[in-house]
CSV table of C-alpha atoms in Angstrom, one decimal:
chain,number,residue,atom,x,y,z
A,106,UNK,CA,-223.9,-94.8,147.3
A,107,UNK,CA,-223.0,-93.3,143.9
A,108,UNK,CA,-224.8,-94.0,140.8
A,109,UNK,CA,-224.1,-94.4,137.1
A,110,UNK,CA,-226.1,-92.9,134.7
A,111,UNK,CA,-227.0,-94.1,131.5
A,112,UNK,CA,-228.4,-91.9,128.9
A,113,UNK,CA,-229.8,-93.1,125.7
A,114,UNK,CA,-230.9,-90.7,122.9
A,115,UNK,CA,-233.2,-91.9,120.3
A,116,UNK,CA,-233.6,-90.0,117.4
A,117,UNK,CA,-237.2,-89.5,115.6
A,118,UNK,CA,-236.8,-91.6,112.4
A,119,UNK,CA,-239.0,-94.7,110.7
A,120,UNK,CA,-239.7,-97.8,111.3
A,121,UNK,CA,-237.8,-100.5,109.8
A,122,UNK,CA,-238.8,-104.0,108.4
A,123,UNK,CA,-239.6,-106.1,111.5
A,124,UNK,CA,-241.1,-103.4,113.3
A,125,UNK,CA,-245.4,-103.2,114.0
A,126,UNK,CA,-245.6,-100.8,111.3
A,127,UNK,CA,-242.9,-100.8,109.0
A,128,UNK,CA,-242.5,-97.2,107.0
A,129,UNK,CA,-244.0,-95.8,109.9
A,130,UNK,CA,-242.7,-92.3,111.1
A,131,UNK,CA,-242.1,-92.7,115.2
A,132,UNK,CA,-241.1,-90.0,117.9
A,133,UNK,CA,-237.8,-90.6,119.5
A,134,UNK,CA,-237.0,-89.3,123.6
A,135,UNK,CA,-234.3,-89.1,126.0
A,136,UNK,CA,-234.2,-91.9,127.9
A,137,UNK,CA,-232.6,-92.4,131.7
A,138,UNK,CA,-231.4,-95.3,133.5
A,139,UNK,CA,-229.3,-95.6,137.1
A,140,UNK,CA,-227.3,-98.5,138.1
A,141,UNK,CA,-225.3,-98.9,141.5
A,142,UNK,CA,-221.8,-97.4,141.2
A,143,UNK,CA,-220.1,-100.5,142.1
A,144,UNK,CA,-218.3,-104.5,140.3
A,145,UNK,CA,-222.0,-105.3,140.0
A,146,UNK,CA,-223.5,-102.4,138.5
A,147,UNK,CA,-220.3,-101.6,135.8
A,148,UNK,CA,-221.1,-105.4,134.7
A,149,UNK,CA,-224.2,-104.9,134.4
A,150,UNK,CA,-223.5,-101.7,132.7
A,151,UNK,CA,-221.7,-103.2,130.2
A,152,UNK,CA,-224.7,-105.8,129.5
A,153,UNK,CA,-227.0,-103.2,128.8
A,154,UNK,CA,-224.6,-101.4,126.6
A,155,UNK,CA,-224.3,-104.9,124.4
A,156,UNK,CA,-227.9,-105.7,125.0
A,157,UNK,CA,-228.4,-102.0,123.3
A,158,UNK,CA,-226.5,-102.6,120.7
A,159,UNK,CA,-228.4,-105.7,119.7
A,160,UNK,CA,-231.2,-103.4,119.3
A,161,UNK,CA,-233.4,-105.0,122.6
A,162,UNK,CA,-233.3,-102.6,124.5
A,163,UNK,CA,-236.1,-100.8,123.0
A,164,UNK,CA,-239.1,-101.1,120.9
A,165,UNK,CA,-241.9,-99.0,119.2
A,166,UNK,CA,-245.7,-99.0,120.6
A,167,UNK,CA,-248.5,-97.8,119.3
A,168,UNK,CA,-249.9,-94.8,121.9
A,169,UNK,CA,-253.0,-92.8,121.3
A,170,UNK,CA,-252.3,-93.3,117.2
A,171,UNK,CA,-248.6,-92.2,117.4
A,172,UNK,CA,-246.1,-95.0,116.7
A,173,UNK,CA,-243.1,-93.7,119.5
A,174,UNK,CA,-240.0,-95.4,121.5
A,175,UNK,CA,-240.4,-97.3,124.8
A,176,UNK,CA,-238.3,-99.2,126.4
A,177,UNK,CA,-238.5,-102.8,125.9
A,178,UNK,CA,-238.1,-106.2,128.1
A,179,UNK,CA,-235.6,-105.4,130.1
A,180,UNK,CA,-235.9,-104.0,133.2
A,181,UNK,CA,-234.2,-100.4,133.7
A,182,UNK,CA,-234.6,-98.4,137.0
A,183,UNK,CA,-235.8,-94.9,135.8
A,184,UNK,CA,-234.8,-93.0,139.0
A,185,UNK,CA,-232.4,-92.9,141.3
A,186,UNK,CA,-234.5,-93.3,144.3
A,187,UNK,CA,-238.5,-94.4,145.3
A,188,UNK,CA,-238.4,-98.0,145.7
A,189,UNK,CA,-239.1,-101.0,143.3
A,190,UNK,CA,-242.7,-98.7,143.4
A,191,UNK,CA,-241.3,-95.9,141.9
A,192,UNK,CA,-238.7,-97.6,139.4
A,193,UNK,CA,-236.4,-97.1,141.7
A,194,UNK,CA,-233.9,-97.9,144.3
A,195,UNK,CA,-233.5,-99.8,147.3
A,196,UNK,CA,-234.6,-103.2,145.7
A,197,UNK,CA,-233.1,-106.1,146.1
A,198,UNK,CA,-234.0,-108.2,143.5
A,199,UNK,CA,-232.9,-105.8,140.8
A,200,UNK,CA,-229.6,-106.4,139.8
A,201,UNK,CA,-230.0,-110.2,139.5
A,202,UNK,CA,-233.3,-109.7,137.9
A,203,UNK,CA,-231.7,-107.9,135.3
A,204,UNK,CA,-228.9,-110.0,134.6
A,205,UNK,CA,-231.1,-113.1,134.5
A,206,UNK,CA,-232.9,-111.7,132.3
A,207,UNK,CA,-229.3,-110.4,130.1
C-alpha cells in the first residue's frame, strides 16, 4: 500500500517554563513518521497534527549532558517497513493503539 509521510522540523531554540530545564539551550532534528495511506490513517493523520499542535507530541530529554528533542508518548512508526520490531509496519495493533492513546 501507499504511505503518508509526516515530517516534522524542530528548530534548535530554549526551553520554556514547564520544561526539565527551563532557559536551557536544546538541539532540534528532523523527525519522520509513516501512516497507512488510507480513511484510517488520514484520521489518524489529522490527530497527530492536533495532538502536535497541543505541543504532545514531543518533549526534551536529557542525553549524555545535552538537553535535545525526542519524541514524546505517542506512538509514531519511524519507518515504513520492519515490523512492530523495527518501528515499523505490518502491525496490527498500531493504528488503534495510537488513537486510544489520541
Amino acid at each position: 500500500g501507499t504511505a503518508l509521510r509526516l515530517l516534522f522540523k524542530m528548530l534548535s531554540s530554549c526551553s520554556k517554563v514547564g520544561d526539565p530545564h527551563p532557559g536551557q539551550p536544546y538541539k532540534g532534528g528532523d523527525f519522520c513518521a509513516f501512516l497507512p495511506d488510507n480513511r484510517e490513517g488520514q484520521k489518524i493523520a489529522m490527530l497527530l497534527k492536533k495532538a502536535f499542535e497541543h505541543g504532545l507530541t514531543f518533549q526534551i530529554k536529557s542525553c549524555n549532558g545535552e538537553e535535545r528533542v525526542t519524541w514524546g508518548l505517542i506512538p509514531h512508526k519511524t519507518s515504513w517497513d520492519g515490523g512492530k520490531a523495527r518501528n515499523g509496519y505490518p502491525d496490527a495493533q498500531y493504528l488503534r493503539e495510537v488513537c486510544t492513546v489520541l
